[in-house]
């Protein structure tokens, strides 16, 4: 009960899973549930929906907290500042232990302490396994820090506490599928991903998880069939549409279908020029893969680099910075790449999670991209060799980090380092034996020379 002036009382509202919602009205609760549905399905504009919720009930603690979470998971510089404001707004309002735990974790992430935020949410999900928001945000943070095991196990712990008839249940097997895939359990990952897609046709996270499985297994034709069967279903009004089209392009690229890749890049991947770090990163990673193959990209690098200069504020997530360097190197803007590397050096001297991301992975990766652009292929390879085995520490997926392996392979060829080319292409063939591209570079390395006795 909430005490009101004159001795009157108002009944505390609860969400669909029975969690108390401090400061909510019946109208605001319904608006909140709608915002959460958009969030868990990656549809429409969840932030606009949560703003309407706050307008309806300015004292609604979880609405302010959720607004903070929505600003943070995009990893935009301005999003961190917005989240800190949401934290300040929610701090005097949050009353229940669950709300206070959300508030604590959101504040930790807003201050770039990704690892502690993940741990705080881990405990929250143990205590409240039917808190789908906590599970979803925790799953994203596990991805940001490259913790594949927790991407899998955070969800596995909660699954028995749910039933298929609960709203949003489909997201659990979809998230579990992605965690399973990143842990290398491709058979179960595909089963769970297809199950989630069947439970909720158009579930873009389930679509995404199965796409990862087929990418890792080199099942290119099957991957294209999976993505091309009904793309309107998973792409319409979806916040994940660009990234899922990016996955579609990877299948075409592995098959050597360059025209198809460029058509996707100029269309659903980058046709609207989305000015967000994650989508700019996808665009750059695709162009870089094409550049490694010697494809003429016209003015695409310049257009992308111009958009990176418009990202507001200094990045607080080094994975994005490494992709910005990629774009600046591709566009021949060496001075801009050096600026970002200097920012990474400054970040590496800090004491938060971004310092770990920067010092251990992003900084040597960014320097390697710059070396490649400078034509120093030997230096590029020397920087990448020790960092690739630990590259998960700055986040991303296996599919995203594969650009590092591809760069190392091409650097080895261009440096005329035949032993290295043979070694890294053999490694790739062992990991992806069914990949068309892998077989091509494997044979290229073996045709180069005979190993000295």
Short mmCIF file of C-alpha atoms in Angstrom, two decimals:
data_model
loop_
_atom_site.label_atom_id
_atom_site.label_comp_id
_atom_site.label_asym_id
_atom_site.label_seq_id
_atom_site.Cartn_x
_atom_site.Cartn_y
_atom_site.Cartn_z
CA UNK A 1 0.00 0.00 0.00
CA UNK A 2 1.09 3.60 -0.66
CA UNK A 3 0.13 6.26 1.88
CA UNK A 4 -1.58 9.32 0.39
CA UNK A 5 -2.55 12.66 2.01
CA UNK A 6 -5.62 12.53 4.25
CA UNK A 7 -5.05 8.93 5.34
CA UNK A 8 -6.05 7.47 1.97
CA UNK A 9 -4.17 4.54 0.48
CA UNK A 10 -3.41 3.42 -3.05
CA UNK A 11 -2.90 -0.20 -3.97
CA UNK A 12 0.64 -1.09 -5.08
CA UNK A 13 0.71 -2.15 -8.71
CA UNK A 14 2.45 -5.37 -9.81
CA UNK A 15 3.77 -6.49 -13.16
CA UNK A 16 2.67 -9.65 -14.93
CA UNK A 17 5.10 -11.78 -12.94
CA UNK A 18 4.04 -10.37 -9.58
CA UNK A 19 6.88 -7.90 -8.98
CA UNK A 20 5.84 -4.76 -7.07
CA UNK A 21 6.05 -1.54 -9.10
CA UNK A 22 6.66 1.44 -6.83
CA UNK A 23 4.91 4.60 -8.03
CA UNK A 24 2.94 2.95 -10.84
CA UNK A 25 -0.69 3.58 -11.67
CA UNK A 26 -2.85 1.06 -13.52
CA UNK A 27 -2.47 3.10 -16.71
CA UNK A 28 1.29 3.42 -16.29
CA UNK A 29 1.66 -0.28 -15.57
CA UNK A 30 -0.06 -1.14 -18.85
CA UNK A 31 2.13 1.34 -20.73
CA UNK A 32 5.16 -0.16 -19.02
CA UNK A 33 4.24 -3.69 -20.05
CA UNK A 34 3.88 -2.48 -23.64
CA UNK A 35 7.32 -0.83 -23.52
CA UNK A 36 8.85 -4.04 -22.17
CA UNK A 37 7.20 -6.07 -24.93
CA UNK A 38 8.78 -3.82 -27.54
CA UNK A 39 12.10 -4.10 -25.74
CA UNK A 40 12.16 -7.88 -25.53
CA UNK A 41 11.05 -8.22 -29.17
CA UNK A 42 13.44 -5.51 -30.44
CA UNK A 43 10.56 -3.74 -32.13
CA UNK A 44 9.57 -0.15 -32.80
CA UNK A 45 10.62 2.56 -30.37
CA UNK A 46 10.78 1.19 -26.80
CA UNK A 47 12.32 4.44 -25.55
CA UNK A 48 9.35 6.49 -26.75
CA UNK A 49 7.05 3.98 -25.06
CA UNK A 50 8.87 4.23 -21.75
CA UNK A 51 8.80 8.03 -21.96
CA UNK A 52 5.00 7.86 -22.26
CA UNK A 53 5.00 5.64 -19.19
CA UNK A 54 6.97 8.19 -17.18
CA UNK A 55 4.66 10.98 -18.32
CA UNK A 56 1.72 8.97 -17.01
CA UNK A 57 3.42 8.29 -13.66
CA UNK A 58 6.47 10.48 -12.93
CA UNK A 59 7.13 8.63 -9.68
CA UNK A 60 7.26 5.18 -11.31
CA UNK A 61 10.68 3.87 -10.23
CA UNK A 62 11.05 0.96 -12.66
CA UNK A 63 10.06 3.16 -15.58
CA UNK A 64 12.99 5.50 -14.89
CA UNK A 65 15.32 2.53 -14.35
CA UNK A 66 14.18 0.90 -17.57
CA UNK A 67 14.74 4.14 -19.43
CA UNK A 68 18.31 4.03 -18.17
CA UNK A 69 18.74 0.45 -19.35
CA UNK A 70 17.35 1.28 -22.79
CA UNK A 71 19.87 4.09 -23.16
CA UNK A 72 22.77 1.88 -22.12
CA UNK A 73 22.35 -1.21 -24.27
CA UNK A 74 22.98 0.79 -27.45
CA UNK A 75 26.48 1.69 -26.11
CA UNK A 76 26.13 5.22 -27.53
CA UNK A 77 28.19 7.89 -25.73
CA UNK A 78 25.11 10.07 -25.19
CA UNK A 79 23.26 7.04 -23.86
CA UNK A 80 25.59 6.78 -20.87
CA UNK A 81 24.89 10.40 -19.93
CA UNK A 82 21.14 9.87 -20.33
CA UNK A 83 21.33 6.78 -18.13
CA UNK A 84 23.11 8.66 -15.37
CA UNK A 85 20.23 11.15 -15.39
CA UNK A 86 17.72 8.29 -15.22
CA UNK A 87 19.65 6.87 -12.29
CA UNK A 88 19.43 10.19 -10.46
CA UNK A 89 15.69 10.38 -11.16
CA UNK A 90 15.07 6.82 -9.96
CA UNK A 91 17.28 6.89 -6.86
CA UNK A 92 14.72 8.51 -4.48
CA UNK A 93 11.87 6.45 -5.95
CA UNK A 94 13.10 2.84 -5.85
CA UNK A 95 11.83 1.10 -2.71
CA UNK A 96 11.81 -2.68 -3.14
CA UNK A 97 14.96 -4.82 -2.97
CA UNK A 98 14.46 -5.75 -6.64
CA UNK A 99 14.15 -2.11 -7.70
CA UNK A 100 17.21 -1.17 -5.66
CA UNK A 101 19.22 -3.99 -7.26
CA UNK A 102 18.22 -2.80 -10.73
CA UNK A 103 19.15 0.74 -9.74
CA UNK A 104 22.54 -0.37 -8.44
CA UNK A 105 23.36 -2.37 -11.58
CA UNK A 106 22.17 0.37 -13.91
CA UNK A 107 24.35 2.90 -12.10
CA UNK A 108 27.34 0.59 -12.35
CA UNK A 109 26.93 0.20 -16.10
CA UNK A 110 26.30 3.93 -16.55
CA UNK A 111 29.73 4.44 -14.99
CA UNK A 112 31.36 1.91 -17.30
CA UNK A 113 31.65 -0.86 -14.73
CA UNK A 114 30.31 -3.56 -17.04
CA UNK A 115 31.67 -6.49 -15.04
CA UNK A 116 30.21 -5.43 -11.70
CA UNK A 117 26.86 -4.63 -13.32
CA UNK A 118 26.79 -8.14 -14.78
CA UNK A 119 27.48 -9.62 -11.34
CA UNK A 120 24.80 -7.49 -9.66
CA UNK A 121 22.24 -8.59 -12.24
CA UNK A 122 23.36 -12.19 -11.86
CA UNK A 123 22.36 -12.12 -8.19
CA UNK A 124 19.14 -10.29 -9.01
CA UNK A 125 18.20 -13.00 -11.50
CA UNK A 126 18.97 -15.73 -8.95
CA UNK A 127 16.57 -14.04 -6.51
CA UNK A 128 13.99 -13.09 -9.17
CA UNK A 129 14.29 -15.61 -12.04
CA UNK A 130 11.09 -14.35 -13.67
CA UNK A 131 12.41 -10.81 -14.04
CA UNK A 132 12.76 -10.90 -17.82
CA UNK A 133 14.20 -7.38 -18.03
CA UNK A 134 17.06 -8.34 -15.71
CA UNK A 135 17.73 -11.48 -17.75
CA UNK A 136 17.70 -9.62 -21.06
CA UNK A 137 19.96 -6.80 -19.89
CA UNK A 138 22.28 -9.25 -18.19
CA UNK A 139 22.49 -11.27 -21.40
CA UNK A 140 23.50 -8.12 -23.30
CA UNK A 141 26.17 -7.21 -20.75
CA UNK A 142 27.56 -10.75 -20.90
CA UNK A 143 27.89 -10.18 -24.65
CA UNK A 144 29.58 -6.80 -24.13
CA UNK A 145 32.23 -8.34 -21.85
CA UNK A 146 32.61 -11.51 -23.94
CA UNK A 147 31.43 -13.90 -21.21
CA UNK A 148 30.02 -16.74 -23.33
CA UNK A 149 29.44 -19.03 -20.39
CA UNK A 150 27.24 -16.52 -18.59
CA UNK A 151 25.38 -15.75 -21.82
CA UNK A 152 24.35 -19.39 -21.66
CA UNK A 153 24.10 -20.07 -17.94
CA UNK A 154 22.35 -16.88 -16.82
CA UNK A 155 19.40 -18.02 -18.93
CA UNK A 156 19.72 -21.74 -18.14
CA UNK A 157 19.30 -21.00 -14.43
CA UNK A 158 15.97 -19.27 -14.99
CA UNK A 159 14.39 -21.52 -17.64
CA UNK A 160 12.87 -24.08 -15.21
CA UNK A 161 11.06 -21.25 -13.39
CA UNK A 162 9.14 -20.33 -16.54
CA UNK A 163 6.39 -21.94 -18.59
CA UNK A 164 5.64 -21.43 -22.26
CA UNK A 165 2.34 -19.69 -21.54
CA UNK A 166 4.04 -16.73 -19.82
CA UNK A 167 4.30 -13.48 -21.84
CA UNK A 168 7.76 -13.08 -23.31
CA UNK A 169 8.79 -16.68 -22.69
CA UNK A 170 10.03 -17.03 -26.28
CA UNK A 171 12.94 -14.72 -25.51
CA UNK A 172 14.43 -17.21 -23.02
CA UNK A 173 15.16 -20.04 -25.50
CA UNK A 174 16.24 -17.38 -28.02
CA UNK A 175 18.81 -15.97 -25.58
CA UNK A 176 19.82 -19.44 -24.42
CA UNK A 177 20.39 -20.40 -28.06
CA UNK A 178 22.83 -17.52 -28.57
CA UNK A 179 24.71 -18.43 -25.39
CA UNK A 180 24.88 -22.07 -26.44
CA UNK A 181 26.20 -21.08 -29.86
CA UNK A 182 28.93 -18.87 -28.39
CA UNK A 183 29.92 -21.84 -26.18
CA UNK A 184 30.16 -24.09 -29.24
CA UNK A 185 27.08 -26.25 -28.61
CA UNK A 186 25.70 -25.78 -32.11
CA UNK A 187 23.19 -28.65 -32.14
CA UNK A 188 21.36 -27.54 -29.00
CA UNK A 189 21.70 -23.89 -29.97
CA UNK A 190 19.94 -24.49 -33.25
CA UNK A 191 17.22 -26.54 -31.56
CA UNK A 192 16.52 -23.82 -29.01
CA UNK A 193 16.67 -21.05 -31.60
CA UNK A 194 14.22 -22.79 -33.92
CA UNK A 195 11.96 -23.50 -30.96
CA UNK A 196 11.91 -19.83 -29.99
CA UNK A 197 11.17 -18.82 -33.58
CA UNK A 198 8.28 -21.30 -33.70
CA UNK A 199 6.87 -19.99 -30.40
CA UNK A 200 7.01 -16.41 -31.65
CA UNK A 201 7.33 -16.15 -35.45
CA UNK A 202 9.47 -13.17 -36.31
CA UNK A 203 11.51 -13.32 -33.07
CA UNK A 204 14.59 -11.51 -34.37
CA UNK A 205 16.86 -12.71 -31.54
CA UNK A 206 15.98 -16.32 -32.35
CA UNK A 207 16.57 -15.60 -36.04
CA UNK A 208 19.92 -14.11 -35.06
CA UNK A 209 20.97 -17.08 -32.91
CA UNK A 210 20.30 -19.65 -35.64
CA UNK A 211 22.11 -17.43 -38.17
CA UNK A 212 25.17 -17.57 -35.90
CA UNK A 213 25.04 -21.36 -35.76
CA UNK A 214 25.01 -21.72 -39.53
CA UNK A 215 27.76 -19.12 -39.92
CA UNK A 216 30.02 -21.00 -37.52
CA UNK A 217 29.33 -24.34 -39.20
CA UNK A 218 29.84 -23.01 -42.72
CA UNK A 219 26.31 -24.03 -43.72
CA UNK A 220 26.08 -21.21 -46.22
CA UNK A 221 23.21 -22.33 -48.42
CA UNK A 222 21.15 -23.34 -45.40
CA UNK A 223 21.94 -20.02 -43.77
CA UNK A 224 20.71 -18.14 -46.81
CA UNK A 225 17.55 -20.24 -46.88
CA UNK A 226 16.97 -19.47 -43.19
CA UNK A 227 17.38 -15.73 -43.69
CA UNK A 228 15.78 -15.41 -47.11
CA UNK A 229 12.67 -17.53 -46.49
CA UNK A 230 10.57 -14.66 -45.10
CA UNK A 231 12.79 -11.67 -44.25
CA UNK A 232 9.78 -9.39 -43.85
CA UNK A 233 8.81 -11.46 -40.82
CA UNK A 234 12.02 -10.80 -38.88
CA UNK A 235 13.02 -7.41 -40.34
CA UNK A 236 9.79 -5.39 -40.28
CA UNK A 237 10.11 -2.59 -37.70
CA UNK A 238 12.94 -4.55 -36.04
CA UNK A 239 15.82 -2.94 -34.22
CA UNK A 240 17.89 -6.00 -35.17
CA UNK A 241 17.08 -5.89 -38.88
CA UNK A 242 20.38 -4.30 -39.93
CA UNK A 243 22.45 -6.76 -37.93
CA UNK A 244 20.51 -9.75 -39.26
CA UNK A 245 20.93 -8.50 -42.83
CA UNK A 246 24.65 -8.22 -42.02
CA UNK A 247 24.63 -11.92 -41.16
CA UNK A 248 22.90 -12.63 -44.46
CA UNK A 249 25.65 -10.74 -46.27
CA UNK A 250 28.31 -12.90 -44.59
CA UNK A 251 26.89 -16.02 -46.23
CA UNK A 252 27.02 -14.38 -49.64
CA UNK A 253 30.55 -13.16 -48.95
CA UNK A 254 31.82 -16.62 -48.03
CA UNK A 255 30.32 -17.90 -51.29
CA UNK A 256 32.12 -15.15 -53.21
CA UNK A 257 28.85 -13.48 -54.27
CA UNK A 258 30.24 -9.95 -54.05
CA UNK A 259 27.45 -8.26 -56.01
CA UNK A 260 24.90 -9.65 -53.54
CA UNK A 261 26.97 -8.34 -50.63
CA UNK A 262 27.17 -4.85 -52.10
CA UNK A 263 23.44 -4.86 -52.86
CA UNK A 264 22.70 -5.70 -49.22
CA UNK A 265 25.19 -3.08 -47.99
CA UNK A 266 23.68 -0.34 -50.14
CA UNK A 267 20.16 -1.47 -49.22
CA UNK A 268 18.99 -2.82 -45.86
CA UNK A 269 22.37 -2.67 -44.11
CA UNK A 270 23.43 0.90 -44.82
CA UNK A 271 20.97 2.39 -47.27
CA UNK A 272 19.43 4.61 -44.59
CA UNK A 273 22.86 5.62 -43.15
CA UNK A 274 21.91 4.88 -39.50
CA UNK A 275 24.09 7.09 -37.26
CA UNK A 276 24.54 4.60 -34.40
CA UNK A 277 27.79 3.00 -33.28
CA UNK A 278 26.63 -0.61 -33.52
CA UNK A 279 25.26 -0.25 -37.04
CA UNK A 280 28.24 1.81 -38.16
CA UNK A 281 30.40 -0.97 -36.78
CA UNK A 282 28.54 -3.61 -38.78
CA UNK A 283 28.93 -1.52 -41.92
CA UNK A 284 32.65 -1.02 -41.41
CA UNK A 285 33.28 -4.67 -40.59
CA UNK A 286 31.59 -5.68 -43.83
CA UNK A 287 33.51 -3.14 -45.92
CA UNK A 288 36.77 -4.24 -44.29
CA UNK A 289 36.10 -7.86 -45.25
CA UNK A 290 35.46 -6.72 -48.83
CA UNK A 291 38.58 -4.56 -48.80
CA UNK A 292 40.68 -7.56 -47.71
CA UNK A 293 39.49 -9.26 -50.90
CA UNK A 294 40.46 -6.30 -53.07
CA UNK A 295 36.91 -5.20 -53.91
CA UNK A 296 36.51 -1.65 -55.28
CA UNK A 297 34.26 0.09 -52.74
CA UNK A 298 33.90 3.48 -54.42
CA UNK A 299 33.07 6.22 -51.93
CA UNK A 300 31.52 3.90 -49.33
CA UNK A 301 34.42 4.28 -46.88
CA UNK A 302 34.20 8.08 -47.01
CA UNK A 303 30.46 8.09 -46.36
CA UNK A 304 30.93 5.76 -43.39
CA UNK A 305 33.84 7.75 -41.96
CA UNK A 306 31.81 10.97 -42.17
CA UNK A 307 29.10 9.35 -40.04
CA UNK A 308 31.60 8.15 -37.44
CA UNK A 309 32.71 11.77 -36.95
CA UNK A 310 29.10 12.61 -36.03
CA UNK A 311 28.85 10.11 -33.16
CA UNK A 312 28.37 12.35 -30.15
CA UNK A 313 30.93 12.18 -27.38
CA UNK A 314 33.88 9.92 -26.70
CA UNK A 315 33.07 6.21 -26.81
CA UNK A 316 32.91 4.40 -23.49
CA UNK A 317 32.96 0.96 -25.12
CA UNK A 318 36.26 0.12 -26.81
CA UNK A 319 34.74 -2.44 -29.18
CA UNK A 320 33.09 0.50 -30.97
CA UNK A 321 36.36 2.46 -31.04
CA UNK A 322 38.16 -0.38 -32.81
CA UNK A 323 35.47 -0.31 -35.50
CA UNK A 324 35.80 3.46 -35.84
CA UNK A 325 39.52 3.02 -36.50
CA UNK A 326 38.67 0.43 -39.14
CA UNK A 327 36.46 2.98 -40.94
CA UNK A 328 39.01 5.80 -40.74
CA UNK A 329 41.79 3.55 -42.04
CA UNK A 330 39.54 2.35 -44.85
CA UNK A 331 38.78 5.95 -45.81
CA UNK A 332 42.46 6.92 -45.70
CA UNK A 333 41.93 9.28 -42.77
CA UNK A 334 45.01 8.31 -40.83
CA UNK A 335 44.92 11.32 -38.50
CA UNK A 336 41.39 10.45 -37.34
CA UNK A 337 42.45 6.85 -36.70
CA UNK A 338 45.37 8.13 -34.63
CA UNK A 339 42.98 10.32 -32.62
CA UNK A 340 40.84 7.32 -31.71
CA UNK A 341 43.94 5.31 -30.81
CA UNK A 342 45.02 8.13 -28.49
CA UNK A 343 41.60 8.00 -26.84
CA UNK A 344 42.01 4.25 -26.40
CA UNK A 345 45.41 4.82 -24.78
CA UNK A 346 43.78 7.23 -22.35
CA UNK A 347 40.95 4.78 -21.65
CA UNK A 348 43.46 1.97 -21.07
CA UNK A 349 44.96 3.94 -18.19
CA UNK A 350 41.61 4.06 -16.36
CA UNK A 351 40.17 1.78 -13.71
CA UNK A 352 36.86 0.62 -15.17
CA UNK A 353 35.76 -2.12 -17.54
CA UNK A 354 36.56 -0.01 -20.60
CA UNK A 355 40.16 0.13 -19.42
CA UNK A 356 40.25 -3.67 -19.62
CA UNK A 357 38.58 -3.72 -23.03
CA UNK A 358 41.01 -1.07 -24.29
CA UNK A 359 44.32 -2.24 -22.86
CA UNK A 360 43.95 -5.95 -23.46
CA UNK A 361 42.28 -6.01 -26.87
CA UNK A 362 41.01 -2.84 -28.55
CA UNK A 363 44.29 -0.93 -28.45
CA UNK A 364 46.46 -3.61 -30.11
CA UNK A 365 43.62 -4.34 -32.55
CA UNK A 366 43.29 -0.66 -33.52
CA UNK A 367 47.06 -0.41 -33.95
CA UNK A 368 46.96 -3.52 -36.14
CA UNK A 369 44.29 -1.98 -38.38
CA UNK A 370 46.40 1.16 -38.70
CA UNK A 371 49.48 -0.90 -39.53
CA UNK A 372 47.54 -2.74 -42.22
CA UNK A 373 46.43 0.59 -43.70
CA UNK A 374 50.05 1.78 -43.65
CA UNK A 375 51.13 -1.31 -45.56
CA UNK A 376 53.04 -2.66 -42.55
CA UNK A 377 51.65 -6.17 -42.86
CA UNK A 378 54.37 -7.77 -40.75
CA UNK A 379 53.63 -5.33 -37.94
CA UNK A 380 49.90 -5.92 -38.29
CA UNK A 381 50.37 -9.69 -37.96
CA UNK A 382 52.68 -9.28 -34.96
CA UNK A 383 50.01 -7.25 -33.17
CA UNK A 384 47.15 -9.63 -33.97
CA UNK A 385 48.82 -12.96 -33.21
CA UNK A 386 48.84 -12.59 -29.39
CA UNK A 387 45.51 -10.76 -29.13
CA UNK A 388 43.21 -13.00 -31.20
CA UNK A 389 43.11 -15.79 -28.56
CA UNK A 390 41.90 -13.31 -25.94
CA UNK A 391 39.83 -11.06 -28.20
CA UNK A 392 36.60 -12.19 -26.54
CA UNK A 393 37.59 -9.99 -23.61
CA UNK A 394 36.39 -6.85 -25.41
CA UNK A 395 33.05 -8.36 -26.35
CA UNK A 396 31.34 -9.18 -29.59
CA UNK A 397 30.55 -12.59 -31.01
CA UNK A 398 32.70 -15.18 -32.76
CA UNK A 399 31.26 -13.98 -36.06
CA UNK A 400 32.12 -10.35 -35.34
CA UNK A 401 35.62 -11.07 -34.07
CA UNK A 402 36.30 -13.21 -37.14
CA UNK A 403 37.37 -10.02 -38.91
CA UNK A 404 40.56 -10.20 -36.82
CA UNK A 405 41.39 -13.67 -38.11
CA UNK A 406 40.62 -12.61 -41.67
CA UNK A 407 42.92 -9.59 -41.30
CA UNK A 408 45.70 -11.76 -39.91
CA UNK A 409 45.38 -14.20 -42.81
CA UNK A 410 45.55 -11.47 -45.43
CA UNK A 411 48.39 -9.70 -43.60
CA UNK A 412 50.37 -12.95 -43.63
CA UNK A 413 49.91 -13.28 -47.39
CA UNK A 414 50.80 -9.65 -48.09
CA UNK A 415 53.88 -9.85 -45.84
CA UNK A 416 55.02 -12.93 -47.80
CA UNK A 417 55.17 -14.77 -44.48
CA UNK A 418 54.50 -18.20 -45.93
CA UNK A 419 54.85 -20.21 -42.67
CA UNK A 420 52.37 -17.91 -40.94
CA UNK A 421 49.93 -18.08 -43.86
CA UNK A 422 50.07 -21.87 -43.80
CA UNK A 423 49.60 -21.97 -40.04
CA UNK A 424 46.65 -19.60 -39.76
CA UNK A 425 44.82 -21.04 -42.76
CA UNK A 426 45.27 -24.53 -41.33
CA UNK A 427 43.83 -23.27 -38.07
CA UNK A 428 40.85 -21.84 -39.93
CA UNK A 429 40.26 -25.03 -41.90
CA UNK A 430 40.16 -27.01 -38.67
CA UNK A 431 37.59 -24.61 -37.20
CA UNK A 432 35.46 -24.08 -40.34
CA UNK A 433 36.08 -27.07 -42.62
CA UNK A 434 32.95 -26.50 -44.72
CA UNK A 435 33.57 -22.85 -45.55
CA UNK A 436 34.13 -22.08 -49.24
CA UNK A 437 36.41 -19.14 -48.47
CA UNK A 438 38.39 -21.13 -45.91
CA UNK A 439 39.15 -23.82 -48.46
CA UNK A 440 40.27 -21.16 -50.95
CA UNK A 441 42.76 -19.50 -48.60
CA UNK A 442 43.96 -22.88 -47.33
CA UNK A 443 44.83 -23.95 -50.88
CA UNK A 444 46.32 -20.49 -51.61
CA UNK A 445 48.72 -20.86 -48.70
CA UNK A 446 49.78 -24.32 -49.77
CA UNK A 447 50.35 -23.26 -53.35
CA UNK A 448 52.66 -20.45 -52.26
CA UNK A 449 55.71 -22.51 -51.37
CA UNK A 450 57.01 -25.72 -49.93
CA UNK A 451 57.77 -25.71 -46.21
CA UNK A 452 61.57 -25.61 -45.73
CA UNK A 453 63.15 -28.83 -44.48
#
